[in-house]
Structures are given as C-alpha cells and as structure tokens.
Coordinates of C-alpha atoms and ligand atoms in Angstrom, one line a residue:
M1 CA 7.1 -10.2 9.3
S2 CA 7.3 -7.2 7.7
G3 CA 9.9 -5.7 6.5
T4 CA 12.0 -2.6 6.0
A5 CA 10.8 -0.1 3.8
L6 CA 12.5 2.8 2.5
I7 CA 10.6 5.9 1.0
T8 CA 12.3 8.4 -1.6
G9 CA 10.1 11.8 -1.6
I10 CA 9.0 11.1 2.1
T11 CA 8.5 14.8 2.8
G12 CA 5.7 14.7 -0.5
Q13 CA 2.1 14.0 -0.2
D14 CA 2.4 10.4 -1.4
G15 CA 5.2 10.2 1.0
A16 CA 3.3 10.8 4.0
Y17 CA 0.3 8.6 3.0
L18 CA 2.1 5.6 2.4
A19 CA 4.7 5.9 5.6
Q20 CA 1.3 5.4 7.3
L21 CA 0.3 2.4 5.7
L22 CA 3.6 1.2 5.7
L23 CA 3.5 1.8 10.0
E24 CA 0.6 -0.1 10.3
Q25 CA 1.3 -2.8 8.7
G26 CA 4.4 -3.1 10.7
Y27 CA 7.2 -2.1 8.5
Q28 CA 10.3 -0.1 9.9
V29 CA 10.0 2.9 8.0
H30 CA 12.8 5.1 6.6
G31 CA 12.8 8.4 4.8
M32 CA 15.0 10.1 2.7
M33 CA 14.5 13.9 2.4
R34 CA 17.1 16.3 1.2
R35 CA 18.7 18.8 2.7
S36 CA 16.9 22.1 2.6
S37 CA 17.3 25.1 5.2
T38 CA 13.5 25.2 6.3
E39 CA 11.3 22.6 7.4
T40 CA 9.8 20.2 5.3
L41 CA 8.5 17.6 7.4
G42 CA 5.0 19.4 8.1
R43 CA 3.2 16.4 6.4
L44 CA 4.8 14.0 8.9
A45 CA 3.0 15.5 12.0
G46 CA 1.5 13.4 14.2
F47 CA 3.7 10.0 13.2
Q48 CA 7.0 11.8 12.3
D49 CA 8.7 9.6 15.8
D50 CA 8.0 6.2 14.3
I51 CA 10.3 7.3 11.3
T52 CA 14.1 7.3 10.9
I53 CA 14.7 10.3 8.4
H54 CA 17.9 10.2 6.7
Q55 CA 19.5 13.3 4.2
G56 CA 20.4 12.2 0.4
D57 CA 19.5 13.7 -2.8
L58 CA 18.6 12.2 -6.3
L59 CA 21.0 14.0 -8.1
D60 CA 23.9 12.7 -5.5
Q61 CA 24.7 8.5 -6.1
L62 CA 26.8 8.2 -3.1
S63 CA 24.2 9.3 -0.6
L64 CA 21.8 6.6 -2.1
V65 CA 24.4 3.6 -2.0
R66 CA 25.6 5.3 1.5
L67 CA 21.4 5.4 2.6
L68 CA 21.0 1.8 0.6
E69 CA 24.0 0.3 2.9
E70 CA 22.7 2.1 6.3
V71 CA 19.2 0.9 6.0
K72 CA 19.3 -2.1 4.4
P73 CA 15.3 -1.6 3.0
T74 CA 14.0 -5.0 1.7
E75 CA 10.9 -2.5 -0.2
L76 CA 12.4 0.8 -1.5
Y77 CA 9.1 3.1 -3.0
N78 CA 11.1 6.0 -5.4
L79 CA 8.6 8.8 -4.7
A80 CA 10.5 11.7 -5.2
A81 CA 10.9 13.8 -8.4
Q82 CA 10.3 17.4 -9.7
S83 CA 6.4 16.5 -10.2
F84 CA 5.1 19.7 -10.7
V85 CA 4.2 20.0 -14.6
P86 CA 5.0 23.7 -15.4
T87 CA 7.8 24.0 -13.4
S88 CA 9.2 21.3 -15.8
W89 CA 9.3 23.9 -18.7
S90 CA 10.8 26.5 -16.7
Q91 CA 13.6 23.9 -15.3
P92 CA 13.6 21.3 -18.0
I93 CA 17.0 20.2 -17.0
L94 CA 16.7 19.7 -13.1
T95 CA 13.4 18.0 -13.9
G96 CA 15.3 15.7 -16.2
E97 CA 18.1 15.3 -13.9
T98 CA 15.4 14.8 -11.0
T99 CA 12.4 12.6 -12.3
G100 CA 14.5 10.7 -15.4
L101 CA 18.1 10.6 -14.4
G102 CA 17.5 10.3 -10.6
V103 CA 15.4 7.1 -11.1
T104 CA 19.0 5.2 -12.8
R105 CA 21.2 6.5 -9.6
V106 CA 18.2 4.5 -7.6
L107 CA 18.4 1.4 -9.9
E108 CA 22.0 1.6 -9.6
A109 CA 22.4 1.8 -5.7
I110 CA 20.1 -1.2 -5.7
R111 CA 22.2 -3.5 -8.6
Q112 CA 25.3 -2.4 -6.3
V113 CA 24.3 -2.9 -2.7
D114 CA 21.7 -5.7 -3.0
P115 CA 19.9 -6.3 -5.9
S116 CA 17.0 -8.0 -3.8
I117 CA 15.7 -5.2 -2.9
R118 CA 12.0 -4.4 -4.6
M119 CA 11.6 -0.9 -5.9
Y120 CA 8.9 1.2 -6.7
Q121 CA 8.6 3.3 -9.4
A122 CA 6.4 6.1 -9.3
S123 CA 5.5 6.6 -13.0
S124 CA 2.4 8.7 -14.4
S125 CA -0.6 9.3 -16.5
E126 CA 1.1 12.1 -17.6
M127 CA 3.3 9.6 -19.9
F128 CA -0.2 9.5 -21.7
G129 CA 0.2 12.5 -22.4
K130 CA -1.9 13.5 -26.1
V131 CA -3.4 9.9 -25.7
Q132 CA -3.5 7.6 -28.0
Q133 CA -6.4 5.9 -26.7
T134 CA -9.1 6.0 -24.5
P135 CA -9.0 5.1 -21.4
Q136 CA -5.3 4.7 -21.2
T137 CA -4.2 1.0 -19.9
E138 CA -0.9 -0.7 -20.0
T139 CA -0.5 -1.1 -23.6
T140 CA -1.9 2.6 -24.5
P141 CA 1.5 4.4 -26.3
F142 CA 3.0 6.9 -24.8
Y143 CA 3.1 11.0 -26.0
P144 CA 4.5 12.9 -23.2
R145 CA 3.1 16.4 -23.7
S146 CA 6.0 18.3 -21.2
P147 CA 9.5 17.6 -20.0
Y148 CA 7.6 16.1 -16.8
G149 CA 6.2 14.0 -19.0
V150 CA 9.9 13.0 -20.6
A151 CA 11.3 12.5 -17.8
K152 CA 8.9 9.9 -16.3
V153 CA 9.1 8.0 -19.6
Y154 CA 12.6 8.5 -19.0
G155 CA 12.1 6.6 -15.5
Y156 CA 9.4 4.4 -16.8
W157 CA 11.7 2.5 -19.3
I158 CA 14.6 2.7 -17.4
T159 CA 12.7 0.7 -14.8
V160 CA 11.4 -1.9 -17.1
N161 CA 15.1 -2.1 -18.6
Y162 CA 17.1 -2.9 -15.6
R163 CA 14.2 -5.6 -14.5
E164 CA 14.6 -7.4 -17.8
S165 CA 18.7 -6.5 -17.8
Y166 CA 19.5 -8.2 -14.1
D167 CA 16.9 -9.6 -12.9
L168 CA 15.4 -6.9 -10.6
F169 CA 12.0 -6.9 -8.8
A170 CA 11.2 -3.4 -10.1
S171 CA 7.6 -2.3 -10.4
N172 CA 5.9 0.9 -12.2
G173 CA 3.1 2.2 -11.1
I174 CA 1.0 4.3 -13.5
L175 CA -0.9 6.2 -11.3
F176 CA -3.7 8.8 -12.3
N177 CA -3.7 12.1 -10.2
H178 CA -4.4 11.9 -6.7
E179 CA -5.0 14.6 -4.2
S180 CA -6.0 15.0 -0.5
P181 CA -5.9 17.6 2.1
L182 CA -1.8 17.1 1.9
R183 CA -2.1 18.4 -1.6
G184 CA 1.1 20.9 -2.5
L185 CA -1.3 24.1 -3.1
E186 CA 0.5 24.7 -6.3
F187 CA -1.9 22.1 -8.0
V188 CA -5.4 22.6 -9.1
T189 CA -7.4 20.9 -7.1
R190 CA -5.5 21.7 -3.7
K191 CA -5.4 25.5 -4.9
I192 CA -9.1 25.7 -5.2
T193 CA -10.2 23.9 -2.6
D194 CA -7.9 26.4 -0.9
G195 CA -9.0 29.4 -2.9
V196 CA -12.6 28.5 -1.9
A197 CA -12.0 28.5 1.6
R198 CA -10.5 31.9 1.5
I199 CA -13.1 32.8 -0.4
K200 CA -16.1 32.0 2.1
L201 CA -14.0 33.1 5.3
G202 CA -13.4 37.1 3.6
V203 CA -9.8 36.5 3.4
Q204 CA -9.8 36.0 -0.7
D205 CA -12.4 38.0 -3.6
K206 CA -11.1 35.9 -6.6
L207 CA -9.5 32.6 -8.2
L208 CA -7.5 32.8 -10.9
L209 CA -7.3 29.9 -12.9
G210 CA -6.2 28.3 -16.2
N211 CA -7.9 25.3 -18.4
L212 CA -11.2 25.0 -16.8
E213 CA -11.6 22.5 -19.5
A214 CA -8.9 20.0 -18.9
K215 CA -10.2 17.0 -17.6
R216 CA -8.8 14.7 -15.7
D217 CA -9.4 11.1 -13.6
W218 CA -8.8 12.2 -10.0
G219 CA -8.9 9.8 -7.2
F220 CA -7.9 10.3 -3.3
A221 CA -4.1 9.5 -2.6
G222 CA -4.7 7.5 0.6
D223 CA -6.3 4.7 -1.7
F224 CA -3.1 5.6 -4.5
V225 CA -0.4 4.6 -2.0
R226 CA -2.2 1.2 -1.4
A227 CA -1.8 0.0 -4.9
M228 CA 1.8 1.0 -4.6
W229 CA 2.4 -1.6 -1.7
L230 CA 0.5 -4.2 -3.1
M231 CA 2.6 -3.8 -6.5
L232 CA 6.1 -5.5 -4.3
Q233 CA 3.1 -8.1 -2.6
T234 CA 3.3 -10.1 -6.2
D235 CA 5.0 -12.9 -7.4
E236 CA 6.2 -11.4 -10.0
P237 CA 7.4 -7.4 -11.1
G238 CA 5.4 -5.9 -13.6
D239 CA 3.2 -1.9 -14.2
Y240 CA 0.3 -1.7 -13.3
V241 CA -2.6 1.6 -14.6
V242 CA -4.2 2.9 -11.1
A243 CA -6.9 5.0 -11.8
T244 CA -10.9 5.4 -10.5
G245 CA -11.9 5.0 -13.9
E246 CA -14.1 8.2 -14.0
Q247 CA -13.4 11.7 -15.4
H248 CA -14.5 15.2 -14.2
S249 CA -13.5 18.4 -15.6
V250 CA -11.1 21.6 -14.0
R251 CA -15.0 23.1 -14.1
E252 CA -16.7 20.4 -12.7
F253 CA -14.7 20.3 -9.3
C254 CA -14.9 23.8 -9.3
E255 CA -18.4 23.6 -9.0
I256 CA -18.5 20.3 -6.5
A257 CA -15.7 22.0 -3.9
F258 CA -18.1 26.2 -4.2
G259 CA -20.9 24.0 -4.2
T260 CA -20.0 22.4 -0.7
V261 CA -20.2 26.2 0.7
D262 CA -23.1 27.5 -0.9
L263 CA -21.5 29.4 -3.4
N264 CA -21.8 30.0 -7.7
L265 CA -17.8 29.9 -9.5
E266 CA -19.4 32.0 -11.6
D267 CA -18.9 35.0 -9.4
Y268 CA -15.3 34.4 -8.3
V269 CA -13.5 32.8 -10.7
G270 CA -11.3 34.5 -13.6
I271 CA -9.7 33.1 -16.4
D272 CA -5.8 34.1 -16.2
P273 CA -3.8 33.0 -19.2
R274 CA -0.4 32.7 -17.2
F275 CA -1.8 29.5 -16.3
Y276 CA -2.4 28.5 -18.9
R277 CA 0.3 25.7 -20.3
P278 CA 3.1 25.3 -24.1
A279 CA 1.6 22.4 -24.2
E280 CA -1.6 20.8 -22.4
V281 CA -3.0 17.5 -21.6
E282 CA -6.2 17.7 -22.6
T283 CA -7.6 14.6 -21.2
L284 CA -6.7 11.9 -19.0
L285 CA -9.1 8.7 -18.0
G286 CA -7.6 5.6 -17.1
D287 CA -8.2 1.4 -17.4
P288 CA -7.4 0.0 -14.0
S289 CA -8.8 -3.5 -14.5
K290 CA -5.4 -5.1 -14.0
A291 CA -4.1 -3.4 -10.7
R292 CA -8.5 -4.8 -9.0
H293 CA -7.6 -8.8 -11.4
E294 CA -4.2 -9.1 -10.4
L295 CA -3.0 -6.6 -7.0
G296 CA -7.3 -6.8 -5.7
W297 CA -7.5 -3.1 -5.4
E298 CA -10.3 -0.8 -5.4
P299 CA -10.5 3.2 -5.0
Q300 CA -12.5 3.8 -1.8
V301 CA -13.3 7.2 -2.0
T302 CA -15.8 8.6 -4.6
F303 CA -14.8 11.9 -6.7
E304 CA -17.8 13.9 -4.2
Q305 CA -15.9 12.9 -1.4
L306 CA -12.7 13.6 -1.8
V307 CA -13.8 17.3 -3.1
T308 CA -15.9 17.9 -0.3
M309 CA -12.8 16.4 2.1
M310 CA -10.3 19.0 1.0
V311 CA -13.1 21.9 1.0
E312 CA -13.5 20.8 4.9
E313 CA -9.8 20.7 5.9
D314 CA -8.9 23.6 4.5
I315 CA -11.6 25.2 5.8
K316 CA -10.3 24.5 9.2
R317 CA -7.1 25.1 8.5
V318 CA -7.7 28.5 7.1
E319 CA -10.1 29.4 10.4
R320 CA -7.1 28.2 12.5
E321 CA -4.6 30.9 10.6
I322 CA -6.9 33.8 10.9
K323 CA -7.5 33.1 14.7
L324 CA -3.8 33.2 14.7
G325 CA -3.4 36.2 13.2
S326 CA -5.6 38.1 15.0
Ligands
LIG1 P1 5.2 15.7 -4.7 O1 4.2 16.2 -3.4 O2 5.6 16.8 -5.3 O3 6.7 15.4 -3.5 C1 7.6 15.3 -4.0 C2 8.7 14.8 -3.2 O4 10.5 14.3 -3.9 C3 9.1 15.8 -2.1 O5 9.5 14.7 -1.0 C4 10.3 16.3 -2.3 O6 10.7 16.6 -1.3 C5 11.0 15.2 -3.2 N1 12.2 15.8 -4.2 C6 12.0 16.6 -5.2 N2 13.4 17.0 -5.6 C7 14.4 15.5 -4.6 C8 15.7 15.3 -4.8 N3 16.7 16.2 -5.9 N4 15.9 14.3 -4.4 C9 15.7 14.3 -3.2 N5 14.1 14.0 -3.3 C10 13.6 15.0 -4.0 O7 4.6 14.7 -4.9 P2 3.7 13.8 -4.7 O8 2.4 14.0 -5.0 O9 4.0 13.1 -3.2 O10 3.9 12.1 -5.6 C11 4.7 11.3 -5.4 C12 5.7 10.7 -6.9 O11 4.3 10.4 -7.5 C13 6.5 11.6 -7.7 O12 7.0 11.2 -8.1 C14 5.4 12.5 -8.8 O13 6.0 12.5 -10.0 C15 4.6 11.1 -9.0 N6 3.4 10.8 -9.4 C16 1.8 11.8 -8.6 C17 1.1 11.8 -8.7 C18 0.0 12.8 -8.1 O14 -0.9 12.6 -8.8 N7 0.1 12.9 -7.1 C19 0.4 11.0 -10.3 C20 1.2 10.2 -10.7 C21 3.1 10.0 -10.6 P3 11.3 18.5 -0.9 O15 10.0 18.4 0.3 O16 12.0 18.7 -0.1 O17 10.7 19.5 -2.0
LIG2 N1 -1.7 24.1 -11.6 C1 -2.3 24.9 -12.3 N2 -2.9 25.9 -12.0 N3 -4.1 23.5 -13.5 C2 -4.3 24.1 -13.9 C3 -4.5 25.7 -13.5 C4 -3.8 26.0 -12.7 O1 -4.3 27.4 -12.4 N4 -6.2 26.0 -14.4 C5 -6.0 24.9 -14.9 N5 -5.3 23.5 -14.5 C6 -4.9 22.9 -15.2 C7 -4.0 22.1 -15.9 O2 -3.8 23.0 -17.5 C8 -3.6 20.8 -16.0 O3 -4.9 20.1 -17.3 C9 -4.7 20.5 -14.9 O4 -5.4 21.9 -14.3 C10 -4.6 19.6 -13.6 O5 -3.0 20.1 -13.2 P1 -2.3 20.0 -11.8 O6 -3.4 19.7 -11.0 O7 -1.5 21.2 -12.0 O8 -1.3 18.4 -12.6 P2 -1.1 17.7 -13.6 O9 -2.3 16.9 -14.3 O10 -0.3 18.5 -14.6 O11 -0.1 16.9 -12.9 C11 -0.5 15.9 -11.6 O12 -0.5 14.7 -11.9 C12 0.5 13.9 -12.8 C13 -0.7 12.9 -12.9 O13 -1.1 12.9 -14.3 C14 1.1 16.4 -10.9 O14 0.7 15.7 -9.5 C15 2.0 15.1 -11.4 O15 2.8 14.8 -10.8 C16 1.4 13.9 -12.1 O16 2.4 13.2 -12.9

C-alpha cells in the first residue's frame, strides 16, 4: 500500500518530477503552492488533475499546520525554497525566512500534528561552497558562499536536530545541481539551452553569461527525485549526498549545447560582469557512494544526454512560440 504524500514547492522543477514519480508509485499526491495572481501550475501539465493542490506558504505557520491536519500525509517532501543563488544577495532576509526558518516551520507542524510523518528536506551542495575537500561526501565540512547556502546549512542542521531531539523520521538529501527541460530559465543550464535554441532559430543574436570556468556536478532532475523517495523508504532516517560523481564547467556545457546544433560558442557567447557573483562557488563534485550502497540509487541519464535533451526540448518550445507569434 502506497501512502499519502505532500510536496511543498509542487510548482517547481523538482515538484513536477517528484509528483509524477509518486503517482506512478500509487501515492495520493497533494501539493502545496503559495497564492499568486498569475498561473504557476504550468510544470504539472498532463497530470495536474491527478494531484490535489492546496494553498499554503512556508512563511505562514498556521497554513502548514492546517494543511497537515487536512491532508494527513504519511510522507512530506519539503522542496519549497527561494532557490536562486543571486536573488539571495538581493533578498537575504526573505531567503533566510523561507529557505532557512521555513524548514523549522515544517518540522514544528509535523511535531504538532503527527510526529510519525516522514520528512525529506531538500538540502544542497551549495552548503559545501568553498569546498574543504574533493569530492564532497556526507562528512565534508560546510563553508557556504551565499545567503542561500547559509540558509540551507541552517535547514540541514535543524532537520538533524529535530531528528535527534524528537525522534522524527527526517532525512536530508544533499543534492548536487540537477537540471531538465523544466528548469527555471534563470539557472545557467536552461539559460544556455534556451539561448542556443533562440540563436539557432534566428530570434536571438548573443548569449551573455558570467563565470564560464565554474564547475558543477550536473545530473538529471528525473533521476534525482528517485533518490528523494528512496530516502523515505529506509528503516532509519539519515543524510545522503546525491550526485553523478562527474564534473563539467559552464564552458563545457556551452560547447556541447552549441555543438548539438552545429554552432560554435565563440561566435555567440559574451561575458557580462552583471552575472558574476559577490562570492562564487568555483567547483563542486559529489561522491554518491552512500546513496549507491544504502539506497541502491544510480543516475541513468549522462551529462551529454542531459544537455541534448534540454536543447531539443527548447528548440521545440521556441518553434511553437514562433508559430504562435506569426
Ligand atoms: P524551484 O524550481 O525554484 O522551485 C521552488 C519552489 O518553492 C516553487 O514551487 C516555489 O513556488 C516554492 N516556494 C518559494 N517560496 C515559497 C514559499 N514562501 N512558500 C511556499 N512555496 C514557496 O526549485 P527546484 O529546482 O525545484 O528545487 C527544489 C528544492 O531543492 C529547493 O529547495 C532547492 O533549493 C533545492 N535544491 C535544488 C537543487 C537543484 O539543482 N535543482 C539542488 C539542491 C537543492 P513558486 O512557483 O510560487 O515560485
Ligand atoms: N545563473 C547563472 N547565469 N549562472 C551563471 C551564469 C549566468 O549567466 N554564467 C555563469 N554562471 C555560473 C554561476 O556563477 C555558477 O557558478 C554556475 O554557473 C551555476 O549557476 P546556477 O545554474 O545559477 O546554479 P547554482 O549552482 O548557483 O545553484 C543551483 O544549484 C544548487 C545546488 O548546488 C540552484 O539550483 C540551487 O538552488 C541549488 O541548491
């Protein structure tokens, strides 16, 4: 018998992939979204009717308590966050309230309503920041480099603390960057694949980026949400690095993306200092051995397949937009 799952951040990239996976597993899936004056359910197209959507906000404790009382979830996936690193410098307090304290609000709601609810916390490789060892594992010390990273460190430790203080089943997934055609357009991978599609189809001339030498361990979001689910199916809660174990630079991502459509990045990519950050995370590389051994988790999609999939999907979307516009 599958249970009842509640996903905060259902409207985001991971919310969409996780909801699909849980529906396939036979769960009753509920999602929390914050009130907006415009439509934000676009990523759930095709299966939205199979999910029950509720309004709620990580900034509003009462909304979380009410939601847990109403939905009675067996598993809660806390994916909601202010997740864009540059915004965390322009809105550091909002980021702390949402991405940091928001986790305490969820944990408190669980404690108050039903301490048997299993909780997944969306922790991040950004916590490693200025990396203290390579590759990064579950025991690598944190050194966050942005208000977002600092807030995620708080969210990580409050999850561990509530597990140890109140015996909650609360687990952290320390997820390295994961991407997909549903990735937000402001993140570098999607900005690149959208730019490549627009340049190829003649509706954009240049692609302006920041630090091309930054290195990330990029995987496919569809693979990474499977690890989230596996973490809540274990006998004991714990903390897991989820990564591919392979690293590439932003420049390499660009080379493959432009190469997919037979273009050279040198002809189209420009550098704009506006996209540099006050403090950069230069390099991230994860060691997912624990997830492999204890969860049996393996990524399926390679880096090249990921880049190609994103370019191809963006080309189809931009073609549709051009048709609609003409
Ligand atoms: P995303 O696409 O930016 O989605 C974030 C979600 O949080 C959206 O549904 C957003 O709602 C919601 N949200 C923001 N503020 C909220 C609030 N105050 N109350 C309720 N909901 C709120 O992020 P993602 O890529 O899916 O990532 C999911 C989680 O994993 C995030 O916590 C992120 O920090 C973390 N993470 C992501 C990665 C990655 O590479 N993708 C890696 C490590 C960790 P709106 O649609 O209304 O904005
Ligand atoms: N966004 C962006 N835009 N990044 C750029 C650009 C640009 O024009 N040019 C270069 N970069 C570099 C950034 O400086 C950074 O080093 C790297 O590309 C990746 O940036 P993002 O795609 O914005 O992701 P991120 O690594 O900062 O954060 C993402 O991954 C984290 C996990 O490590 C987010 O999804 C976070 O929410 C997540 O926790």
